[in-house]
Amino acid sequence: MACNFVEGSTCSDEKIAQLRQTLAAMGVDCIQIDFARNVLKVGQNLKAYRQTRKLVKLNHYNLIHSHSPIGGLLSRLAARDLRKQGTKVIYTAHGFHFFNGAPLLNWLIFYPIEKISSRWTDVLVTITHEDYQLATQKMYAKKVVYVPGVGIDTQSFLSDSKTASLREEKRKELGFTDQDILMLSVGELNKNKNHEVILRAMAQLGNKRLKYAVAGRGILKDHLEQLASELGIAEQLCLLGFRSDVRDLFKAADLFAHPSFREGLSVAVMEAMASGLPIICTEIRGNVDLIDNGKGGFWFHPADVNSAAQALKNVVSASDRQSLGDYNRKKAEGFDIKVVLDTMKDLYQ
């Protein structure tokens, strides 16, 4: 496995160390490549390209499977000559940066990158139906396939005899009561994750029982706390920082919110579905693949506080809130890791 283990990841250092140990035990080499997270870091990306080209020339791989716009571009560029010798190249697009409603700049930068590099691709894997349609119409890859995300272990999120006591303990630990309606989000505190629209929707509803817990860290922490204070809902917001107990948080929650501007196919949403939570989410690519509006939750526009407030109200006041969650739990089975692994095995073979 060749990637940037040092920077650019949202995982903790402990998780990265555990991953490397697991891979080593499986006999998988871990190779540091200094991929930048930003396409504008030209010097770092040139270094990463040289590292990647050297790696593939030394090892003459039979198969190369790349991910992310930058890693995908550099690895496919580095493997051009090897493809002439029989090496197969797979690229998984975890949500194109260009999509319906995306900023023009995204189309100007990332669309040409993906289109050009698709010429050096044997199989292009997409994880949303919108991306699949776009790729089949616009890209040059020899083959385009749809795979339902990276997959989750749905069984690990099911309720059991300990769920009720665990829910009570976790809510008590976090400072929430049985009377609180606990809404959870999981993700970085950044502009794209768009937690601000949820805070403004909460202020509009004025329901003091409604509490909002966000698991994640990021540059907007102070801004979100200040905004909550200005909106008069500071007591209803709980920024949890990085958490290693997300499964337990799902059990403690009453509903899940996913207000992003852009997503591929969100693992957090899939996990919330498998946990049996009703979900409010933005009507964007990926989210609409997962959540059926009015059946598993409700959609809203990412920049529309009124529609976010209405979606939130629909779930909070729903007499059949549990049925929304049950619908999601059933649908999550289609995104189970076993489904994804079977699809990928067929693809590799």
Short mmCIF file of C-alpha atoms in Angstrom, two decimals:
data_model
loop_
_atom_site.label_atom_id
_atom_site.label_comp_id
_atom_site.label_asym_id
_atom_site.label_seq_id
_atom_site.Cartn_x
_atom_site.Cartn_y
_atom_site.Cartn_z
CA MET A 1 0.00 0.00 0.00
CA ALA A 2 1.50 3.32 -1.10
CA CYS A 3 -0.04 6.47 0.36
CA ASN A 4 0.63 9.45 2.60
CA PHE A 5 0.59 8.01 6.12
CA VAL A 6 2.04 11.21 7.62
CA GLU A 7 -0.36 14.02 6.71
CA GLY A 8 -3.72 14.77 5.15
CA SER A 9 -5.72 12.06 6.92
CA THR A 10 -8.71 12.60 9.20
CA CYS A 11 -7.75 9.45 11.14
CA SER A 12 -5.93 9.64 14.44
CA ASP A 13 -2.25 8.68 14.66
CA GLU A 14 -3.34 5.67 16.71
CA LYS A 15 -5.69 4.46 13.95
CA ILE A 16 -2.98 4.89 11.32
CA ALA A 17 -0.52 2.92 13.46
CA GLN A 18 -3.10 0.15 13.91
CA LEU A 19 -3.70 0.06 10.16
CA ARG A 20 0.01 -0.28 9.42
CA GLN A 21 0.34 -3.08 11.98
CA THR A 22 -2.64 -4.92 10.49
CA LEU A 23 -1.26 -4.59 6.98
CA ALA A 24 2.19 -5.74 8.08
CA ALA A 25 0.66 -8.84 9.70
CA MET A 26 -1.01 -9.58 6.35
CA GLY A 27 2.32 -9.28 4.56
CA VAL A 28 1.43 -5.96 2.94
CA ASP A 29 4.23 -3.43 2.51
CA CYS A 30 3.44 0.13 3.60
CA ILE A 31 5.20 2.73 1.46
CA GLN A 32 5.20 6.45 2.18
CA ILE A 33 4.32 8.63 -0.82
CA ASP A 34 4.07 12.35 -0.12
CA PHE A 35 0.76 12.98 -1.89
CA ALA A 36 -0.58 16.44 -1.09
CA ARG A 37 -4.23 16.94 -0.25
CA ASN A 38 -4.26 20.19 -2.24
CA VAL A 39 -3.82 20.16 -6.02
CA LEU A 40 -2.12 23.58 -5.81
CA LYS A 41 0.85 22.19 -3.84
CA VAL A 42 2.79 21.67 -7.05
CA GLY A 43 6.21 21.01 -5.51
CA GLN A 44 4.94 18.35 -3.14
CA ASN A 45 2.91 16.69 -5.89
CA LEU A 46 5.90 16.61 -8.23
CA LYS A 47 7.84 14.88 -5.48
CA ALA A 48 4.99 12.40 -5.03
CA TYR A 49 4.94 11.72 -8.77
CA ARG A 50 8.66 10.95 -8.82
CA GLN A 51 8.25 8.65 -5.82
CA THR A 52 5.34 6.85 -7.47
CA ARG A 53 7.05 6.50 -10.85
CA LYS A 54 10.15 5.04 -9.20
CA LEU A 55 8.01 2.60 -7.23
CA VAL A 56 6.05 1.26 -10.18
CA LYS A 57 9.14 0.98 -12.41
CA LEU A 58 10.98 -1.04 -9.76
CA ASN A 59 8.16 -3.48 -9.07
CA HIS A 60 6.36 -3.97 -12.40
CA TYR A 61 2.98 -4.52 -10.73
CA ASN A 62 0.33 -6.63 -12.45
CA LEU A 63 -2.44 -4.47 -11.01
CA ILE A 64 -2.53 -0.92 -9.67
CA HIS A 65 -5.63 0.36 -7.86
CA SER A 66 -5.57 4.08 -7.09
CA HIS A 67 -7.82 6.46 -5.15
CA SER A 68 -8.39 10.22 -4.74
CA PRO A 69 -8.06 12.85 -7.52
CA ILE A 70 -4.38 13.59 -6.84
CA GLY A 71 -3.26 10.06 -6.03
CA GLY A 72 -5.30 8.76 -8.94
CA LEU A 73 -3.80 11.22 -11.41
CA LEU A 74 -0.17 10.74 -10.34
CA SER A 75 -0.33 6.95 -10.14
CA ARG A 76 -2.02 6.60 -13.52
CA LEU A 77 0.43 9.02 -15.07
CA ALA A 78 3.32 7.04 -13.58
CA ALA A 79 1.90 3.73 -14.83
CA ARG A 80 1.37 4.71 -18.49
CA ASP A 81 4.34 2.73 -19.81
CA LEU A 82 3.55 -0.28 -17.62
CA ARG A 83 0.06 -0.51 -19.12
CA LYS A 84 1.71 -1.13 -22.49
CA GLN A 85 3.38 -4.14 -20.86
CA GLY A 86 0.13 -5.57 -19.52
CA THR A 87 -0.34 -3.85 -16.14
CA LYS A 88 -4.01 -3.18 -15.41
CA VAL A 89 -5.02 0.07 -13.73
CA ILE A 90 -8.17 0.58 -11.66
CA TYR A 91 -9.23 3.95 -10.28
CA THR A 92 -11.99 4.49 -7.73
CA ALA A 93 -13.63 7.91 -7.79
CA HIS A 94 -14.94 8.54 -4.28
CA GLY A 95 -17.18 11.32 -5.55
CA PHE A 96 -16.03 13.52 -8.43
CA HIS A 97 -15.27 17.09 -7.34
CA PHE A 98 -17.40 18.24 -10.29
CA PHE A 99 -21.11 17.47 -10.12
CA ASN A 100 -24.51 19.05 -10.64
CA GLY A 101 -24.39 22.33 -8.73
CA ALA A 102 -20.62 22.28 -8.14
CA PRO A 103 -18.67 25.56 -8.38
CA LEU A 104 -17.40 26.42 -11.86
CA LEU A 105 -13.83 26.30 -10.53
CA ASN A 106 -14.26 22.62 -9.70
CA TRP A 107 -15.26 21.91 -13.27
CA LEU A 108 -12.37 23.96 -14.64
CA ILE A 109 -9.76 22.18 -12.48
CA PHE A 110 -10.94 18.66 -11.71
CA TYR A 111 -12.98 17.75 -14.79
CA PRO A 112 -9.99 18.03 -17.18
CA ILE A 113 -7.80 16.13 -14.70
CA GLU A 114 -10.24 13.23 -14.46
CA LYS A 115 -11.02 13.20 -18.17
CA ILE A 116 -7.38 13.16 -19.28
CA SER A 117 -6.28 10.56 -16.74
CA SER A 118 -9.24 8.33 -17.62
CA ARG A 119 -7.37 7.59 -20.87
CA TRP A 120 -4.86 5.62 -18.77
CA THR A 121 -7.54 3.66 -16.90
CA ASP A 122 -8.72 0.12 -17.52
CA VAL A 123 -11.56 0.22 -15.00
CA LEU A 124 -13.12 3.34 -13.49
CA VAL A 125 -15.07 2.55 -10.32
CA THR A 126 -17.83 4.96 -9.29
CA ILE A 127 -19.74 4.86 -6.01
CA THR A 128 -22.77 7.04 -6.82
CA HIS A 129 -25.29 6.76 -9.62
CA GLU A 130 -24.72 10.37 -10.68
CA ASP A 131 -20.99 9.76 -11.08
CA TYR A 132 -21.64 6.51 -12.93
CA GLN A 133 -23.82 8.26 -15.49
CA LEU A 134 -21.30 11.06 -15.93
CA ALA A 135 -18.37 8.66 -16.27
CA THR A 136 -20.08 6.49 -18.87
CA GLN A 137 -20.91 9.57 -20.94
CA LYS A 138 -17.75 11.68 -20.54
CA MET A 139 -14.75 9.55 -19.55
CA TYR A 140 -12.40 7.45 -21.69
CA ALA A 141 -11.82 4.50 -19.34
CA LYS A 142 -12.11 1.09 -21.00
CA LYS A 143 -14.78 0.10 -18.48
CA VAL A 144 -16.93 1.98 -15.96
CA VAL A 145 -18.60 0.15 -13.07
CA TYR A 146 -20.77 1.06 -10.10
CA VAL A 147 -19.89 -0.26 -6.64
CA PRO A 148 -22.04 0.67 -3.60
CA GLY A 149 -19.35 2.56 -1.71
CA VAL A 150 -16.60 1.14 0.44
CA GLY A 151 -19.04 -0.91 2.48
CA ILE A 152 -19.73 -1.16 6.21
CA ASP A 153 -20.22 -4.05 8.60
CA THR A 154 -23.94 -3.59 9.14
CA GLN A 155 -24.08 -6.37 11.75
CA SER A 156 -21.82 -4.43 14.10
CA PHE A 157 -24.39 -1.62 14.32
CA LEU A 158 -27.41 -3.76 15.20
CA SER A 159 -29.13 -3.37 18.55
CA ASP A 160 -28.78 -6.08 21.18
CA SER A 161 -29.67 -6.71 24.81
CA LYS A 162 -27.06 -4.17 25.96
CA THR A 163 -28.21 -1.32 23.71
CA ALA A 164 -30.68 0.26 26.14
CA SER A 165 -28.22 0.41 29.04
CA LEU A 166 -25.41 1.57 26.76
CA ARG A 167 -27.64 4.32 25.39
CA GLU A 168 -28.46 5.51 28.89
CA GLU A 169 -24.81 5.42 30.01
CA LYS A 170 -23.53 7.27 26.94
CA ARG A 171 -26.18 9.99 27.16
CA LYS A 172 -25.40 10.47 30.83
CA GLU A 173 -21.67 10.65 30.08
CA LEU A 174 -22.29 13.36 27.47
CA GLY A 175 -24.67 15.30 29.69
CA PHE A 176 -27.97 14.49 27.96
CA THR A 177 -31.19 13.34 29.60
CA ASP A 178 -33.91 10.93 28.47
CA GLN A 179 -36.10 13.92 27.67
CA ASP A 180 -33.56 15.39 25.25
CA ILE A 181 -33.91 14.76 21.52
CA LEU A 182 -30.32 14.08 20.55
CA MET A 183 -29.24 14.80 16.98
CA LEU A 184 -25.80 13.56 15.91
CA SER A 185 -23.42 14.48 13.10
CA VAL A 186 -20.05 12.89 12.36
CA GLY A 187 -17.45 14.76 10.34
CA GLU A 188 -14.80 17.45 10.20
CA LEU A 189 -15.71 20.93 11.36
CA ASN A 190 -15.17 22.61 8.01
CA LYS A 191 -17.12 24.65 5.48
CA ASN A 192 -18.10 21.69 3.32
CA LYS A 193 -19.68 19.78 6.22
CA ASN A 194 -21.98 22.79 6.68
CA HIS A 195 -22.93 22.37 10.34
CA GLU A 196 -23.92 26.03 10.40
CA VAL A 197 -27.19 25.40 8.55
CA ILE A 198 -28.24 22.94 11.28
CA LEU A 199 -27.53 25.46 14.03
CA ARG A 200 -29.60 28.11 12.26
CA ALA A 201 -32.42 25.60 11.69
CA MET A 202 -32.39 24.70 15.39
CA ALA A 203 -32.61 28.36 16.35
CA GLN A 204 -35.56 28.77 14.01
CA LEU A 205 -37.41 25.82 15.53
CA GLY A 206 -36.86 27.00 19.09
CA ASN A 207 -37.20 23.52 20.60
CA LYS A 208 -35.05 23.54 23.75
CA ARG A 209 -35.27 19.76 24.06
CA LEU A 210 -33.37 19.40 20.79
CA LYS A 211 -29.63 18.91 21.33
CA TYR A 212 -26.90 18.67 18.69
CA ALA A 213 -23.73 16.63 19.17
CA VAL A 214 -20.99 16.70 16.53
CA ALA A 215 -18.18 14.15 16.54
CA GLY A 216 -15.21 15.63 14.73
CA ARG A 217 -12.55 18.28 14.90
CA GLY A 218 -11.64 21.10 12.56
CA ILE A 219 -10.89 24.74 11.91
CA LEU A 220 -14.47 25.95 12.45
CA LYS A 221 -14.81 24.86 16.08
CA ASP A 222 -14.58 28.37 17.52
CA HIS A 223 -16.82 29.79 14.79
CA LEU A 224 -19.57 27.23 15.44
CA GLU A 225 -19.46 27.79 19.19
CA GLN A 226 -19.63 31.56 18.67
CA LEU A 227 -22.54 31.21 16.25
CA ALA A 228 -24.44 28.98 18.66
CA SER A 229 -23.95 31.61 21.36
CA GLU A 230 -25.22 34.38 19.07
CA LEU A 231 -28.26 32.28 18.13
CA GLY A 232 -29.06 31.58 21.77
CA ILE A 233 -28.54 27.81 21.49
CA ALA A 234 -25.10 27.46 23.07
CA GLU A 235 -26.52 25.07 25.67
CA GLN A 236 -27.89 22.84 22.90
CA LEU A 237 -24.59 22.35 21.03
CA CYS A 238 -21.95 19.82 22.06
CA LEU A 239 -18.78 19.60 19.97
CA LEU A 240 -17.26 16.26 20.93
CA GLY A 241 -13.97 16.44 19.05
CA PHE A 242 -12.39 13.28 17.66
CA ARG A 243 -14.16 10.16 18.94
CA SER A 244 -13.27 6.49 18.84
CA ASP A 245 -16.71 5.44 20.15
CA VAL A 246 -18.88 6.45 17.19
CA ARG A 247 -20.88 3.21 17.30
CA ASP A 248 -21.90 4.02 20.86
CA LEU A 249 -22.80 7.58 19.85
CA PHE A 250 -25.18 6.22 17.23
CA LYS A 251 -26.90 4.18 19.92
CA ALA A 252 -27.23 7.26 22.12
CA ALA A 253 -28.72 9.42 19.35
CA ASP A 254 -32.33 9.88 18.26
CA LEU A 255 -31.62 11.12 14.74
CA PHE A 256 -28.72 11.89 12.43
CA ALA A 257 -27.95 15.02 10.41
CA HIS A 258 -25.69 15.18 7.37
CA PRO A 259 -25.73 18.73 5.96
CA SER A 260 -22.73 18.61 3.58
CA PHE A 261 -22.42 20.63 0.39
CA ARG A 262 -20.48 17.83 -1.32
CA GLU A 263 -20.13 14.09 -0.65
CA GLY A 264 -19.22 10.88 -2.38
CA LEU A 265 -21.08 8.10 -0.61
CA SER A 266 -20.88 8.92 3.08
CA VAL A 267 -19.77 6.14 5.41
CA ALA A 268 -21.19 8.12 8.34
CA VAL A 269 -24.65 8.13 6.75
CA MET A 270 -24.43 4.40 6.02
CA GLU A 271 -23.46 3.71 9.63
CA ALA A 272 -26.33 5.87 10.90
CA MET A 273 -28.68 3.93 8.63
CA ALA A 274 -27.39 0.59 9.92
CA SER A 275 -27.91 1.91 13.46
CA GLY A 276 -31.59 2.46 12.70
CA LEU A 277 -31.60 6.26 12.91
CA PRO A 278 -33.89 8.57 10.94
CA ILE A 279 -31.78 10.98 8.92
CA ILE A 280 -32.00 14.52 7.60
CA CYS A 281 -29.52 15.28 4.85
CA THR A 282 -28.83 17.61 1.98
CA GLU A 283 -30.27 16.80 -1.42
CA ILE A 284 -26.92 16.16 -3.08
CA ARG A 285 -25.13 13.44 -5.00
CA GLY A 286 -24.51 10.43 -2.76
CA ASN A 287 -26.97 11.39 -0.05
CA VAL A 288 -29.89 10.83 -2.42
CA ASP A 289 -28.50 7.36 -3.22
CA LEU A 290 -28.70 6.48 0.46
CA ILE A 291 -31.73 8.26 1.91
CA ASP A 292 -35.18 7.98 0.33
CA ASN A 293 -36.98 11.25 0.98
CA GLY A 294 -40.01 10.76 3.22
CA LYS A 295 -39.17 7.09 3.90
CA GLY A 296 -35.86 7.08 5.75
CA GLY A 297 -35.76 10.78 6.54
CA PHE A 298 -35.95 14.09 4.73
CA TRP A 299 -33.84 16.10 2.30
CA PHE A 300 -33.11 19.81 2.36
CA HIS A 301 -31.10 22.27 0.30
CA PRO A 302 -27.63 22.88 1.80
CA ALA A 303 -27.97 26.68 1.74
CA ASP A 304 -31.65 26.89 2.75
CA VAL A 305 -32.22 27.26 6.48
CA ASN A 306 -36.00 27.10 6.05
CA SER A 307 -35.90 23.74 4.28
CA ALA A 308 -33.42 22.42 6.85
CA ALA A 309 -35.73 23.53 9.65
CA GLN A 310 -38.68 21.84 7.96
CA ALA A 311 -36.77 18.59 7.48
CA LEU A 312 -35.72 18.67 11.12
CA LYS A 313 -39.26 19.43 12.26
CA ASN A 314 -40.59 16.55 10.16
CA VAL A 315 -38.38 14.07 12.00
CA VAL A 316 -38.67 15.55 15.49
CA SER A 317 -42.47 15.67 15.33
CA ALA A 318 -42.93 12.38 13.47
CA SER A 319 -45.13 9.90 15.27
CA ASP A 320 -43.48 7.12 13.26
CA ARG A 321 -39.87 8.17 13.82
CA GLN A 322 -38.88 4.59 14.53
CA SER A 323 -40.29 3.42 11.19
CA LEU A 324 -37.99 5.89 9.42
CA GLY A 325 -35.04 4.32 11.20
CA ASP A 326 -36.23 0.79 10.49
CA TYR A 327 -36.47 1.64 6.79
CA ASN A 328 -32.88 2.89 6.82
CA ARG A 329 -31.61 -0.18 8.65
CA LYS A 330 -33.12 -2.43 5.99
CA LYS A 331 -31.78 -0.34 3.11
CA ALA A 332 -28.28 -0.30 4.65
CA GLU A 333 -28.00 -4.04 3.96
CA GLY A 334 -27.42 -3.19 0.30
CA PHE A 335 -24.24 -1.32 1.28
CA ASP A 336 -22.82 -4.06 3.50
CA ILE A 337 -19.11 -4.80 3.18
CA LYS A 338 -19.91 -8.33 1.97
CA VAL A 339 -21.78 -6.90 -1.02
CA VAL A 340 -18.88 -4.60 -1.85
CA LEU A 341 -16.24 -7.32 -1.42
CA ASP A 342 -18.11 -9.70 -3.72
CA THR A 343 -18.31 -6.97 -6.36
CA MET A 344 -14.61 -6.11 -6.03
CA LYS A 345 -13.56 -9.78 -6.16
CA ASP A 346 -15.39 -10.15 -9.46
CA LEU A 347 -13.73 -6.98 -10.71
CA TYR A 348 -10.20 -8.07 -9.77
CA GLN A 349 -10.70 -11.48 -11.35
#
